[in-house]
PDB file of C-alpha atoms in Angstrom:
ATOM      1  CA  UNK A 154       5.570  11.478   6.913  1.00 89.00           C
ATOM      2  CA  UNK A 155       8.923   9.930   6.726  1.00 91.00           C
ATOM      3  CA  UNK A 156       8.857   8.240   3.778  1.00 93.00           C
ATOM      4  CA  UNK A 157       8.332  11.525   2.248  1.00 92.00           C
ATOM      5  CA  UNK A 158      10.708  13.525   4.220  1.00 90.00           C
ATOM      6  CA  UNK A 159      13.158  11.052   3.232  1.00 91.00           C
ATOM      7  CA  UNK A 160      12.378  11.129  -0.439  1.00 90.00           C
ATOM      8  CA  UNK A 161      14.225  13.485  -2.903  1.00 86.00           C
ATOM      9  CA  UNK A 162      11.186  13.471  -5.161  1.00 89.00           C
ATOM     10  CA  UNK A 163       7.414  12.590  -5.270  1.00 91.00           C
ATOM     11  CA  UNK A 164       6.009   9.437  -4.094  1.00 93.00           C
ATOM     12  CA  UNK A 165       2.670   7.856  -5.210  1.00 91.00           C
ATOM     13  CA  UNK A 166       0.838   5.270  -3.177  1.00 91.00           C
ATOM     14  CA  UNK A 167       2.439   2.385  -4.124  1.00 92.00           C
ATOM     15  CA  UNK A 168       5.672   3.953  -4.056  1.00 92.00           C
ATOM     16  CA  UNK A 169       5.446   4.841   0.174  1.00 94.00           C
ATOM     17  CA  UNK A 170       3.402   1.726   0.910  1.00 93.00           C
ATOM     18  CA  UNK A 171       6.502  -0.534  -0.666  1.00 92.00           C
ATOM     19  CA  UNK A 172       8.472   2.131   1.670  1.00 93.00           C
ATOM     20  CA  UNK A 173       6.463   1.450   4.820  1.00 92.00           C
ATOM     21  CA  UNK A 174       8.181  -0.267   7.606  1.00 88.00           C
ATOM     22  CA  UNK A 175       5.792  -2.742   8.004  1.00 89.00           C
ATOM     23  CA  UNK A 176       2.253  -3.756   6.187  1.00 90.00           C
ATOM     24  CA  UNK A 177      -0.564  -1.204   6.385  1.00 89.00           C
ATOM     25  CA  UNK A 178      -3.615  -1.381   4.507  1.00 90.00           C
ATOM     26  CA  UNK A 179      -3.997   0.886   1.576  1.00 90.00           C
ATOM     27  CA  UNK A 180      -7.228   2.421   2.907  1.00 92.00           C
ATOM     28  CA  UNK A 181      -5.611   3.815   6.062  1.00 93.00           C
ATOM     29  CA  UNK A 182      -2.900   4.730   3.811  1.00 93.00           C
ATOM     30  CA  UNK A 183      -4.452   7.075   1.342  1.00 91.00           C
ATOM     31  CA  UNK A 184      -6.804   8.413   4.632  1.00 94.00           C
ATOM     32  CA  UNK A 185      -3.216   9.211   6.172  1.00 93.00           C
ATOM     33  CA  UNK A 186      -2.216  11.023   2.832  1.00 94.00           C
ATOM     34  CA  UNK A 187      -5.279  12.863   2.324  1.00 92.00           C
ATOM     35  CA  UNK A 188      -5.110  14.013   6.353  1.00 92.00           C
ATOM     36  CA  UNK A 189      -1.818  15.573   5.200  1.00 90.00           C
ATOM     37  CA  UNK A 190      -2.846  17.695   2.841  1.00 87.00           C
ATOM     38  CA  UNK A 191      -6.007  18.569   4.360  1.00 87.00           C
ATOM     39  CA  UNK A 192      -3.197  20.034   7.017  1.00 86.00           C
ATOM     40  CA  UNK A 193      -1.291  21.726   4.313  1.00 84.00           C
ATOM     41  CA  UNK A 194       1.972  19.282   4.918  1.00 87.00           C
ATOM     42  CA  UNK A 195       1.400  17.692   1.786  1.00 89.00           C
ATOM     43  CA  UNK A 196       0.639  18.469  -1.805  1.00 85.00           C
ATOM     44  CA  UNK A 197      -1.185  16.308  -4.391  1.00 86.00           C
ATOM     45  CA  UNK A 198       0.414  16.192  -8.131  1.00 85.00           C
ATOM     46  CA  UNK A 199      -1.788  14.358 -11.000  1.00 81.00           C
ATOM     47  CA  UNK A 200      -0.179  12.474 -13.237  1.00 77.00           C
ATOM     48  CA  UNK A 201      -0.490  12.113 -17.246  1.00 73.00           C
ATOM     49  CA  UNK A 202      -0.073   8.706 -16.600  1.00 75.00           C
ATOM     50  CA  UNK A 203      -2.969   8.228 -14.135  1.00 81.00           C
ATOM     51  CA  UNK A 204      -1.280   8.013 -10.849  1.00 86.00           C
ATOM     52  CA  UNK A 205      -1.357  10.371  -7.747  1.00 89.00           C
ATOM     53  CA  UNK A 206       1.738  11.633  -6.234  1.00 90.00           C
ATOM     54  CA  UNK A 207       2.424  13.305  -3.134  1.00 91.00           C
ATOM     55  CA  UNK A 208       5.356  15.694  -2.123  1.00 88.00           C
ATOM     56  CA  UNK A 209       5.677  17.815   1.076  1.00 87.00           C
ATOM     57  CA  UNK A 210       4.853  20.978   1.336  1.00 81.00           C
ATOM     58  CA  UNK A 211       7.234  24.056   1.839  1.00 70.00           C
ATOM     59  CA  UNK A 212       4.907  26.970   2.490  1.00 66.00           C
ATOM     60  CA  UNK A 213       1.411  25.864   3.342  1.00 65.00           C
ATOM     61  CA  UNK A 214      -0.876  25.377   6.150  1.00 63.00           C
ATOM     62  CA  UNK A 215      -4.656  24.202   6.508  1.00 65.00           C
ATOM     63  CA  UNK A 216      -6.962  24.659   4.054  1.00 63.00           C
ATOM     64  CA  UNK A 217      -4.233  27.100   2.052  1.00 64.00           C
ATOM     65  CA  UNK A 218      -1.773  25.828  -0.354  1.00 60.00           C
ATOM     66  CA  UNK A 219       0.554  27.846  -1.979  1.00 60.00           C
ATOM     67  CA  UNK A 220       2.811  25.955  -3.764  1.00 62.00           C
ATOM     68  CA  UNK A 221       2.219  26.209  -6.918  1.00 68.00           C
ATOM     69  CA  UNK A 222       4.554  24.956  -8.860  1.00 74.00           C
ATOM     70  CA  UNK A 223       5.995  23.298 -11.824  1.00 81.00           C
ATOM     71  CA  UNK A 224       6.483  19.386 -11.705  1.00 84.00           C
ATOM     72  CA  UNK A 225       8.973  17.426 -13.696  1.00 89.00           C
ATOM     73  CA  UNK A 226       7.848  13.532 -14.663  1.00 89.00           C
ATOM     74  CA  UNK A 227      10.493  11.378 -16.064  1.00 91.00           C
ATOM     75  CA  UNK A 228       8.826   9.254 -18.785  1.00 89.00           C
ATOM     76  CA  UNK A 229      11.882   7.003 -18.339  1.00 91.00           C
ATOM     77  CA  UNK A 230      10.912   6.360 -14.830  1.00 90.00           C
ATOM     78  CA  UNK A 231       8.345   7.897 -13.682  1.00 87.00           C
ATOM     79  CA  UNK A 232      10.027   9.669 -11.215  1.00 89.00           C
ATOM     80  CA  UNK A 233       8.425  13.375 -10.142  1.00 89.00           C
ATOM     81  CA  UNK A 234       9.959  16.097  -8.661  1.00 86.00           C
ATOM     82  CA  UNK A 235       8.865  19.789  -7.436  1.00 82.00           C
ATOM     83  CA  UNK A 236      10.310  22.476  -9.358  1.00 81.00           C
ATOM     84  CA  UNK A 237       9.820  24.747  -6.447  1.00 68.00           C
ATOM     85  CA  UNK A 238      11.982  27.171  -8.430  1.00 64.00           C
ATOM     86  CA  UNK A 239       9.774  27.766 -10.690  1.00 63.00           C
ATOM     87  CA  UNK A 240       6.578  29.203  -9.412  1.00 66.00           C
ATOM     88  CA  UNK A 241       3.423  29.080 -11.218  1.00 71.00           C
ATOM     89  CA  UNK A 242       1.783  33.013 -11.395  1.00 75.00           C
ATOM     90  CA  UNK A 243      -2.088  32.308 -10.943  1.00 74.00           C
ATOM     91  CA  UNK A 244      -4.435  33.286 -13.647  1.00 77.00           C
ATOM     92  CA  UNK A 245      -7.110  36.030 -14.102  1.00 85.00           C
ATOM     93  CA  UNK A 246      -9.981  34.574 -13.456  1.00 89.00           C
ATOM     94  CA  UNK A 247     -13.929  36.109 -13.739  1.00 92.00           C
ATOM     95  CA  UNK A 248     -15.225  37.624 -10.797  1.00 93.00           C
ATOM     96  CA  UNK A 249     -16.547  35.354  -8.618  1.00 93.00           C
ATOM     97  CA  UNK A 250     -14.035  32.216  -9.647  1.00 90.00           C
ATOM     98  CA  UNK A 251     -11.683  31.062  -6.881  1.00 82.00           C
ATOM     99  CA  UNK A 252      -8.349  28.860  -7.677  1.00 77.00           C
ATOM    100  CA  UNK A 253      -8.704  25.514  -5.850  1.00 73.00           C
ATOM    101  CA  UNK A 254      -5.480  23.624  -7.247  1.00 69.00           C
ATOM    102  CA  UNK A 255      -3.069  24.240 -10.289  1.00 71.00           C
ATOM    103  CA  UNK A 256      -1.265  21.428 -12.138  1.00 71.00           C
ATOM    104  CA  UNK A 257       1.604  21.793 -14.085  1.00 79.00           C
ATOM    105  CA  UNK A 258       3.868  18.639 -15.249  1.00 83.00           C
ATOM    106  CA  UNK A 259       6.410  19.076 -17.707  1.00 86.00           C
ATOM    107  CA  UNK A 260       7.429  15.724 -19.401  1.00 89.00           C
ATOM    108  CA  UNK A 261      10.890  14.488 -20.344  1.00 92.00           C
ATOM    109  CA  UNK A 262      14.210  12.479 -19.322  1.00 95.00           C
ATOM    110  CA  UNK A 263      15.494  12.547 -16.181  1.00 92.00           C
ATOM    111  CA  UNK A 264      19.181  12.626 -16.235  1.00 93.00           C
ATOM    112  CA  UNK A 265      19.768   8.690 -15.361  1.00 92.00           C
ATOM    113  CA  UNK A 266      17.512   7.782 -17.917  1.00 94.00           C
ATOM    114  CA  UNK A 267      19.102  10.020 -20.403  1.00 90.00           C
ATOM    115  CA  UNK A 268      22.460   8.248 -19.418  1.00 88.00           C
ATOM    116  CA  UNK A 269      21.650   4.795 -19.687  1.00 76.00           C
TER     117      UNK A 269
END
């Protein structure tokens, strides 16, 4: 938890296990991750390339998150941040659907990448 805490954007696995302290095994670490969202700390973000990131939450709690949001994904560097700014208005769905997860990435440059 404070890897992320300490991050100004969103981390995927690789990223916190290079951030760890010391050496943990990558099983225990996604188990962690996915304890955190179960708990509503954490929020998953897909990405085009493939990858899962993970950003705190702001507003959640078991079994109910609520931040949707847009996500920005530097395809400089692959950095990804929460646009928690911007909030994403759920869709009209058919009776009986229920919204599970929404995913929303805009792609671009990231201001260092721009600049270099």
């Amino acid at each position: 938890m404070n890897v992320l805490s300490e991050s100004f954007s969103a981390l995927c696995h690789e990223d916190i296990e290079r951030k760890l302290p010391e050496k943990m095994d990558r099983a225990t670490i996604y188990r962690i991750l996915q304890g955190f969202c179960d708990d509503g700390r954490v929020h998953k973000i897909s990405g085009e390339n493939g990858k899962t990131y993970y950003a705190l939450c702001h507003h959640c709690d078991a079994g109910n998150h609520s931040d949707h949001h847009l996500h920005f994904r530097c395809v400089g560097c692959e950095t990804v941040l929460c646009m928690d700014e911007q909030p994403v208005s759920l869709p009209s769905l058919p009776p009986g659907y229920r919204v599970v997860d929404i995913s929303c990435t805009v792609s671009g440059y990231c201001p260092n990448c721009l600049n270099a």
